[in-house]
Short mmCIF file of C-alpha atoms and ligand atoms in Angstrom, two decimals:
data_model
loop_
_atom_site.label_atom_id
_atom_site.label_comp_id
_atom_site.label_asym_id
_atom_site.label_seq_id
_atom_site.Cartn_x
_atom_site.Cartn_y
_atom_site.Cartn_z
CA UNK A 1 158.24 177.03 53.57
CA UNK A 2 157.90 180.59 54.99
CA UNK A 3 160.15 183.62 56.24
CA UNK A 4 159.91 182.31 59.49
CA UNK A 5 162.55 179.45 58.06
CA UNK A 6 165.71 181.45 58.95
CA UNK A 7 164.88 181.55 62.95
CA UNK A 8 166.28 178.52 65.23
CA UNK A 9 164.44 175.02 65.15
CA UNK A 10 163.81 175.43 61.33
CA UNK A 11 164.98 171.79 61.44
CA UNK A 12 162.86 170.35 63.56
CA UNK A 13 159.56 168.63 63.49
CA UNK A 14 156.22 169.32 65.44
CA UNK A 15 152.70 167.58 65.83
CA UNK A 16 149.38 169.39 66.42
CA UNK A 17 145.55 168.62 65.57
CA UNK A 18 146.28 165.30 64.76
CA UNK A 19 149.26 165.70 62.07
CA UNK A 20 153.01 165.88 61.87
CA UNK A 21 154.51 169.25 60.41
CA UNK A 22 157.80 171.05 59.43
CA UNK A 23 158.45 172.93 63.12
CA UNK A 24 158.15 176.47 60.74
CA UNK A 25 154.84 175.23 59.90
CA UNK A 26 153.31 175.22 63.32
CA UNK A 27 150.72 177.55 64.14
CA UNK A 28 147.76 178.35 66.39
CA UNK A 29 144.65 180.46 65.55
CA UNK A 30 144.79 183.99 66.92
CA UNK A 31 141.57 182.69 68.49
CA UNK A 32 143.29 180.05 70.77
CA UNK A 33 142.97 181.35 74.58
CA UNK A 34 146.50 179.80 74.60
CA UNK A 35 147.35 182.87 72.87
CA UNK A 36 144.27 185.24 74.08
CA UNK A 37 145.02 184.53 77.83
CA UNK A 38 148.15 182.59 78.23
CA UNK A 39 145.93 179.73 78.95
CA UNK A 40 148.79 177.09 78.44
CA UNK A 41 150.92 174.83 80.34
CA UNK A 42 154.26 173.10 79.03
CA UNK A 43 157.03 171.33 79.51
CA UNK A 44 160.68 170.92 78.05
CA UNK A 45 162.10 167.64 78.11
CA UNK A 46 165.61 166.92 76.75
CA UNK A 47 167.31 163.83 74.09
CA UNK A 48 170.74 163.26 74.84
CA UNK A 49 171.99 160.43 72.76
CA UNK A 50 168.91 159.20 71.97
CA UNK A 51 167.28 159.43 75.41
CA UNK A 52 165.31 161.50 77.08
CA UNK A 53 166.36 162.68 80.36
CA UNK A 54 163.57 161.37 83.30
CA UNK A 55 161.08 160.80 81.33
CA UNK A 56 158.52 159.43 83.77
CA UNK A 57 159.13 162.21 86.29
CA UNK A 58 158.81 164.64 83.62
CA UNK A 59 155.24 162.96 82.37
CA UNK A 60 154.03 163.19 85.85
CA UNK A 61 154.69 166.66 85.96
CA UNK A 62 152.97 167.60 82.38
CA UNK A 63 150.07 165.42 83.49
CA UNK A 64 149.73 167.31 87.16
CA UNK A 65 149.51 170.49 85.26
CA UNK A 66 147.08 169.29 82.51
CA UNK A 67 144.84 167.84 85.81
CA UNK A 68 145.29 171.55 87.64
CA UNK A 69 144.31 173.41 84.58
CA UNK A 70 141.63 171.20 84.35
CA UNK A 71 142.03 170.44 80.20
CA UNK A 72 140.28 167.24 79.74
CA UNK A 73 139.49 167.32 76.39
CA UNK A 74 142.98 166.76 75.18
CA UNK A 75 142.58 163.60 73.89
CA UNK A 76 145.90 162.37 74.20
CA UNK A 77 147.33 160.12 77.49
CA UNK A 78 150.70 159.40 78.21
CA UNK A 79 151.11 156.48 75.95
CA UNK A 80 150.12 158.40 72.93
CA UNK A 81 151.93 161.73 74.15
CA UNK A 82 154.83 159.95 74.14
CA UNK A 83 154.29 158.19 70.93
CA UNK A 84 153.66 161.42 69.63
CA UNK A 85 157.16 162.29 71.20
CA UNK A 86 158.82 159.36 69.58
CA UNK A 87 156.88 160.37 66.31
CA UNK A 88 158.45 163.62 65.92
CA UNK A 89 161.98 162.42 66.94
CA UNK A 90 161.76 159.60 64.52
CA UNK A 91 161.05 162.04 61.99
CA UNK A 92 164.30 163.93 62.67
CA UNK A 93 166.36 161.63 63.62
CA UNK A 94 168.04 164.05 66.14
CA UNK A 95 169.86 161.95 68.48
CA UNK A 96 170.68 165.36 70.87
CA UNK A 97 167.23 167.42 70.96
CA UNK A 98 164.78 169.43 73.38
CA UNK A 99 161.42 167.93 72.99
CA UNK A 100 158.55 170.66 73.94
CA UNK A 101 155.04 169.58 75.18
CA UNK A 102 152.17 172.40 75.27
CA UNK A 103 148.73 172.28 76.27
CA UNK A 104 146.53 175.07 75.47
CA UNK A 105 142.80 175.73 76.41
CA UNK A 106 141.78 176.16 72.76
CA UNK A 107 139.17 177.82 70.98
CA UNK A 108 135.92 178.70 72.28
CA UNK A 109 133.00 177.59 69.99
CA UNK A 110 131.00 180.96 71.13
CA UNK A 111 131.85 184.67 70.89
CA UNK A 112 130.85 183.70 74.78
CA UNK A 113 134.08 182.80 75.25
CA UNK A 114 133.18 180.55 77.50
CA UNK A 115 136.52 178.04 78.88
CA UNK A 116 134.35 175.46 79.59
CA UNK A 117 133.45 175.46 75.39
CA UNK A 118 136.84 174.87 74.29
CA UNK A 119 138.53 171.38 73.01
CA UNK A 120 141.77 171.40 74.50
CA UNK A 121 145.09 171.27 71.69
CA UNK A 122 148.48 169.45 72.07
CA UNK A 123 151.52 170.89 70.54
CA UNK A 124 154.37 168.53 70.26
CA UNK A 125 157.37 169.73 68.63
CA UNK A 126 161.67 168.42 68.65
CA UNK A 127 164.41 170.67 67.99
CA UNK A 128 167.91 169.88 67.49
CA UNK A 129 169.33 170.09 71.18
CA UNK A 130 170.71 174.34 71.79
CA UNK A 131 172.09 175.41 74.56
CA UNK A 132 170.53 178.51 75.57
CA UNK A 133 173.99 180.08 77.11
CA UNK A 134 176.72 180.26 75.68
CA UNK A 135 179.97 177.76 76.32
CA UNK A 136 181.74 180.81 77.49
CA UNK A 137 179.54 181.11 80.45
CA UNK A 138 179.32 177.74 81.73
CA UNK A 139 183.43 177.77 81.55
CA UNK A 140 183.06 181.02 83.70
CA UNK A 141 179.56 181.99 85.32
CA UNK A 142 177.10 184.40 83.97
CA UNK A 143 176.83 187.77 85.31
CA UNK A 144 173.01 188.43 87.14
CA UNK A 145 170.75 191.05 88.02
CA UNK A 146 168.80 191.57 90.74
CA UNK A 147 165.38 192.69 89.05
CA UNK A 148 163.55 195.64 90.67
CA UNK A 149 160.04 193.95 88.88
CA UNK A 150 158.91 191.36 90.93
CA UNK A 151 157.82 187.82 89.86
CA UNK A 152 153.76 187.61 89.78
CA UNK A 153 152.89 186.64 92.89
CA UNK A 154 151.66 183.01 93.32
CA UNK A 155 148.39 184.02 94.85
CA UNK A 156 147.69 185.39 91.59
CA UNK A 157 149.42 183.18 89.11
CA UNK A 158 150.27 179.35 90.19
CA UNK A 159 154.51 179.39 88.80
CA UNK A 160 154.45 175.76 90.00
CA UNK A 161 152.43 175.18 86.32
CA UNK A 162 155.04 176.12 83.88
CA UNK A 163 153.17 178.40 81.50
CA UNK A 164 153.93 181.44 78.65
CA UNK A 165 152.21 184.35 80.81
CA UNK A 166 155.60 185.49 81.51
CA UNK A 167 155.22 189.63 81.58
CA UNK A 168 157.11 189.77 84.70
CA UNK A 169 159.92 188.22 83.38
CA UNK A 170 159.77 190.17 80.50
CA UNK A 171 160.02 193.39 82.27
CA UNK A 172 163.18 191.76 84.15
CA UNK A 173 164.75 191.31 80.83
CA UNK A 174 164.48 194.49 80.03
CA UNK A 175 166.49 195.83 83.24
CA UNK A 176 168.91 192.83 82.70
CA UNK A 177 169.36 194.12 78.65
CA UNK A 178 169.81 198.01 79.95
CA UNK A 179 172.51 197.03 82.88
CA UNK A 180 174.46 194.60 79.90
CA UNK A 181 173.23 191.56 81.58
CA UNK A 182 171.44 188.51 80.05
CA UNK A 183 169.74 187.37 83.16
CA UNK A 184 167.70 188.61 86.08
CA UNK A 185 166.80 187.33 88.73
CA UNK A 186 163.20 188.14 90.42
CA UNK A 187 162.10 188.52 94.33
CA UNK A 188 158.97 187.88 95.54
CA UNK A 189 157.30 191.34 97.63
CA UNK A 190 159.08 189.91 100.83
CA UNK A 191 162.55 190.22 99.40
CA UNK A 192 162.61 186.52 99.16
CA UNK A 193 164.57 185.20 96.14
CA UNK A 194 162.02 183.39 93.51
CA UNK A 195 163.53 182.30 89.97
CA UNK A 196 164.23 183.90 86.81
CA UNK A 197 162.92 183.42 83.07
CA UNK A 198 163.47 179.50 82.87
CA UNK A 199 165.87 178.78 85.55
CA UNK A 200 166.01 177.77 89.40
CA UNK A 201 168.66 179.26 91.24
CA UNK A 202 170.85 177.91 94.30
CA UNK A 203 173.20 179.56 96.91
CA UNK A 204 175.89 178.11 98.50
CA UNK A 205 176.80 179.23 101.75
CA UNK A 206 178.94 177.82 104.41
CA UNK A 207 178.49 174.61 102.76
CA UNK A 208 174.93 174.02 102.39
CA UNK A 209 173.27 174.47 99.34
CA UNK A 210 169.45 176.38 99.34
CA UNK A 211 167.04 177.09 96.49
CA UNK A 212 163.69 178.70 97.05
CA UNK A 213 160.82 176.82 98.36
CA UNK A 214 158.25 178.93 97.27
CA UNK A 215 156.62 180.85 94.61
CA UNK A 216 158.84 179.32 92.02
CA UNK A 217 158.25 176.38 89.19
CA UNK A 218 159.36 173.01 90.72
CA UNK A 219 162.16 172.12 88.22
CA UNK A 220 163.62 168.76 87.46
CA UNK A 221 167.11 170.21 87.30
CA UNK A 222 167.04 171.43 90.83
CA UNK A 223 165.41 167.61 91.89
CA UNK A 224 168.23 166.76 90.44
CA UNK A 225 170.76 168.86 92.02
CA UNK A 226 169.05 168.60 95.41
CA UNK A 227 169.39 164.34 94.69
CA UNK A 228 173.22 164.38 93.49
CA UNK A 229 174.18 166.82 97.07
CA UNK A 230 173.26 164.02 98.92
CA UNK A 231 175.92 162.06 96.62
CA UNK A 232 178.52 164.83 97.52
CA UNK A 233 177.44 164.78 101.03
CA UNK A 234 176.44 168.12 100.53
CA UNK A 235 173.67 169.69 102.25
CA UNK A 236 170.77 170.68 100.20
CA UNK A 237 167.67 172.28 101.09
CA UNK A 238 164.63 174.21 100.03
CA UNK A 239 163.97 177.29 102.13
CA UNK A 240 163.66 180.80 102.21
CA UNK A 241 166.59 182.35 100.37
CA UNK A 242 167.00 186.19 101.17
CA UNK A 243 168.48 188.50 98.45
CA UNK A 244 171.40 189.52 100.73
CA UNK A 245 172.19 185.92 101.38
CA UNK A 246 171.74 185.10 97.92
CA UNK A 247 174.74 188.47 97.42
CA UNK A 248 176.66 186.96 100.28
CA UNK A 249 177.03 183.10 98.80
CA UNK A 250 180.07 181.54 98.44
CA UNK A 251 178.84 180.13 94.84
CA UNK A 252 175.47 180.41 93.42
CA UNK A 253 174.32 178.85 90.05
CA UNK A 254 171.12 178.63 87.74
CA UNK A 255 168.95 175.03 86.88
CA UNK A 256 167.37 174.51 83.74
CA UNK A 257 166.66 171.77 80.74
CA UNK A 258 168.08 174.39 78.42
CA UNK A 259 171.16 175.43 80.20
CA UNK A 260 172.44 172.64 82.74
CA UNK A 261 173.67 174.12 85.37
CA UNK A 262 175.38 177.00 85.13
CA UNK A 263 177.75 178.94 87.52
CA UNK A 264 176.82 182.78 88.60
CA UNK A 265 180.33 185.11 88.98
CA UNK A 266 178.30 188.05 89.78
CA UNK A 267 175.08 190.08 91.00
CA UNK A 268 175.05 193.56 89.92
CA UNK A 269 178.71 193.03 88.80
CA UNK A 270 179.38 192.04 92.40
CA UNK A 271 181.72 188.69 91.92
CA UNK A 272 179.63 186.06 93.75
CA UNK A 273 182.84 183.67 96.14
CA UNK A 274 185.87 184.42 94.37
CA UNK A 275 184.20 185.20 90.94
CA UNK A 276 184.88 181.84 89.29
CA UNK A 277 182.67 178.61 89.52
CA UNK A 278 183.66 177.32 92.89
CA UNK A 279 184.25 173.28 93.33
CA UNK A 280 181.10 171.91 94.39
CA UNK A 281 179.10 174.30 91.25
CA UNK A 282 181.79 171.91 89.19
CA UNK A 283 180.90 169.03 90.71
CA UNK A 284 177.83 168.80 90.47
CA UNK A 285 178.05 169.60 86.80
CA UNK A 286 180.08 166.88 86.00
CA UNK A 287 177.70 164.26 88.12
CA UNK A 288 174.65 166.14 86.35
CA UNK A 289 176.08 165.05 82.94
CA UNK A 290 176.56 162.03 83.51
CA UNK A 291 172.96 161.28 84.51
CA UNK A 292 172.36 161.58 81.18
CA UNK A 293 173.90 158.48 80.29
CA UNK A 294 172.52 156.79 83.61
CA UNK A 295 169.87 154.14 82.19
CA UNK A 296 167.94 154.11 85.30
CA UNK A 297 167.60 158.18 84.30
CA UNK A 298 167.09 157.99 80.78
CA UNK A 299 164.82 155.97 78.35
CA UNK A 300 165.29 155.44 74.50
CA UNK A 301 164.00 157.34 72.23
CA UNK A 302 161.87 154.80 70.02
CA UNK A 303 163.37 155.88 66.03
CA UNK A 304 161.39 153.31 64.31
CA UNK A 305 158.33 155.55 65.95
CA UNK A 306 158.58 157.21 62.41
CA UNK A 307 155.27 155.72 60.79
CA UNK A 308 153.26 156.47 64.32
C1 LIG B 401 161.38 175.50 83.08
C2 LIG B 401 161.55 176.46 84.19
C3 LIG B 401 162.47 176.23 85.24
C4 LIG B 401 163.45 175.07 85.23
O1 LIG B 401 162.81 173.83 85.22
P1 LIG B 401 163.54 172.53 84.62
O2 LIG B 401 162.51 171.45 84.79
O3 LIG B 401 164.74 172.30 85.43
O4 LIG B 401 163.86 172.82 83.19
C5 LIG B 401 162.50 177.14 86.30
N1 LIG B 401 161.70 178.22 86.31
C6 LIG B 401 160.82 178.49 85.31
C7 LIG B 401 159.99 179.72 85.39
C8 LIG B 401 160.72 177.62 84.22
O5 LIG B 401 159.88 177.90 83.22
#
């Protein structure tokens, strides 16, 4: 037990170096380049009812960044990720939880520092499922900024690898926090709408639906909401989304694992449509939901995974 017990997950359970701990147990030396350089990929995967949400499609994903950072001395594969997975569940018993996967590079054997040195760690952790926004905004929209930072740009920083070196985002924050917003929204130096701190974002416009192409992390929320428009016999694409177009949408709304989707009523207290979550935001919501109790979507949590 330690002081850090009275912050969010406290219940939870996590799995590093080979042993199950209490989540406020988890730590990583100050020597980790995970830490040093942000040399760390991750994913968040989600337990609703005791099953996660795309499981195989969120593997594959996890396992193309692990390949593109190049760790191979993580000594775990799928199979014993997700055993490690089921381990930690079991141990909570959570049967609604987010389920976090990070790789880090590890620590170099030399004062060198040398990447090539370092055995590669897996941090496995479940929380009891939180919703990152509140149920007051997904009933009504969140209010956006346009950030003036932009996001890092991709020739410099791959943000198809979901990773912590987030500084960008944190200077967004900032201008979001000053303006009485919670959320900003970055451009890439074209003026091209990217992402924000978590989230994909979609316009609306004239029917079709768009979501940036480019320079943005390839979430399985927006696969998801591009798949389930074809249901609605919506059009869905990825493209280049402007910022003006983005101002100009009939509805816009933000993906994530954390959050769902959730409706935008304004940019730069600008109401976005009519400033209410139009019908096809609410829609989709209520198709995206029930995914989650779509079998051919969702695999079972294995509980008796306890003495794994
Ligand atoms: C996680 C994340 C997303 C959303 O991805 P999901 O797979 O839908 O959760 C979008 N952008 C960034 C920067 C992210 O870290």
């Amino acid at each position: 037990m330690n002081d850090q017990d009275h912050s969010y997950g406290a219940e939870g359970i996590g799995y590093m170096d080979g042993e199950y701990m209490g989540f406020s147990d988890l730590r990583i030396p100050v020597t980790d380049l995970g830490f040093q350089l942000a040399d760390m990929c991750y994913d968040a995967i989600h337990v609703t009812d005791g099953r996660y949400f795309r499981l195989d499609d969120h593997m594959d994903r996890f396992e193309a960044f692990i390949a593109e950072r190049g760790y191979d001395s993580l000594g775990h594969d799928r199979e014993t990720m997700i055993r490690v997975m089921d381990g930690c569940m079991a141990r909570t018993g959570f049967r609604d939880a987010f389920l976090m996967l990070v790789a880090t590079r590890g620590v170099p054997t030399s004062a060198k520092k040398d990447l090539r040195t370092c055995r590669n760690r897996l941090i496995v952790w479940a929380m009891g499922y939180h919703t990152v926004v509140t149920d007051e905004e997904l009933e009504n929209g969140c209010n956006i900024i346009v950030a003036d930072t932009i996001r890092i740009p991709e020739q410099a920083v791959d943000p198809s690898i979901k990773n912590f070196g987030r500084l960008d985002f944190v200077r967004a924050m900032s201008e979001a926090y000053e303006k009485g917003s919670q959320y900003a929204v970055l451009l890439d130096g074209d003026g091209l709408v990217t992402e924000g701190r978590g989230w994909n974002i979609f316009a609306l416009t004239e029917g079709r639906l768009i979501s940036p192409e480019k320079g943005v992390l390839e979430g399985i929320t927006r696969r998801t909401v591009l798949e389930l428009s074809e249901q609605l016999n919506v059009e869905a694409t990825l493209g280049k989304l402007h910022v003006d177009a983005l101002r100009g949408a009939d509805e816009a709304f933000l993906t994530s694992t954390a959050g769902g989707i959730m409706p935008v009523r304004a940019i730069d207290d600008k109401p976005v449509g009519d400033g209410a979550p139009g019908p096809v935001t609410k829609r989709l919501t209520t198709l995206y939901w029930d995914l989650h109790k779509n079998p051919d979507y969702t695999t079972a949590v294995d509980y008796g995974a306890a003495d794994a």
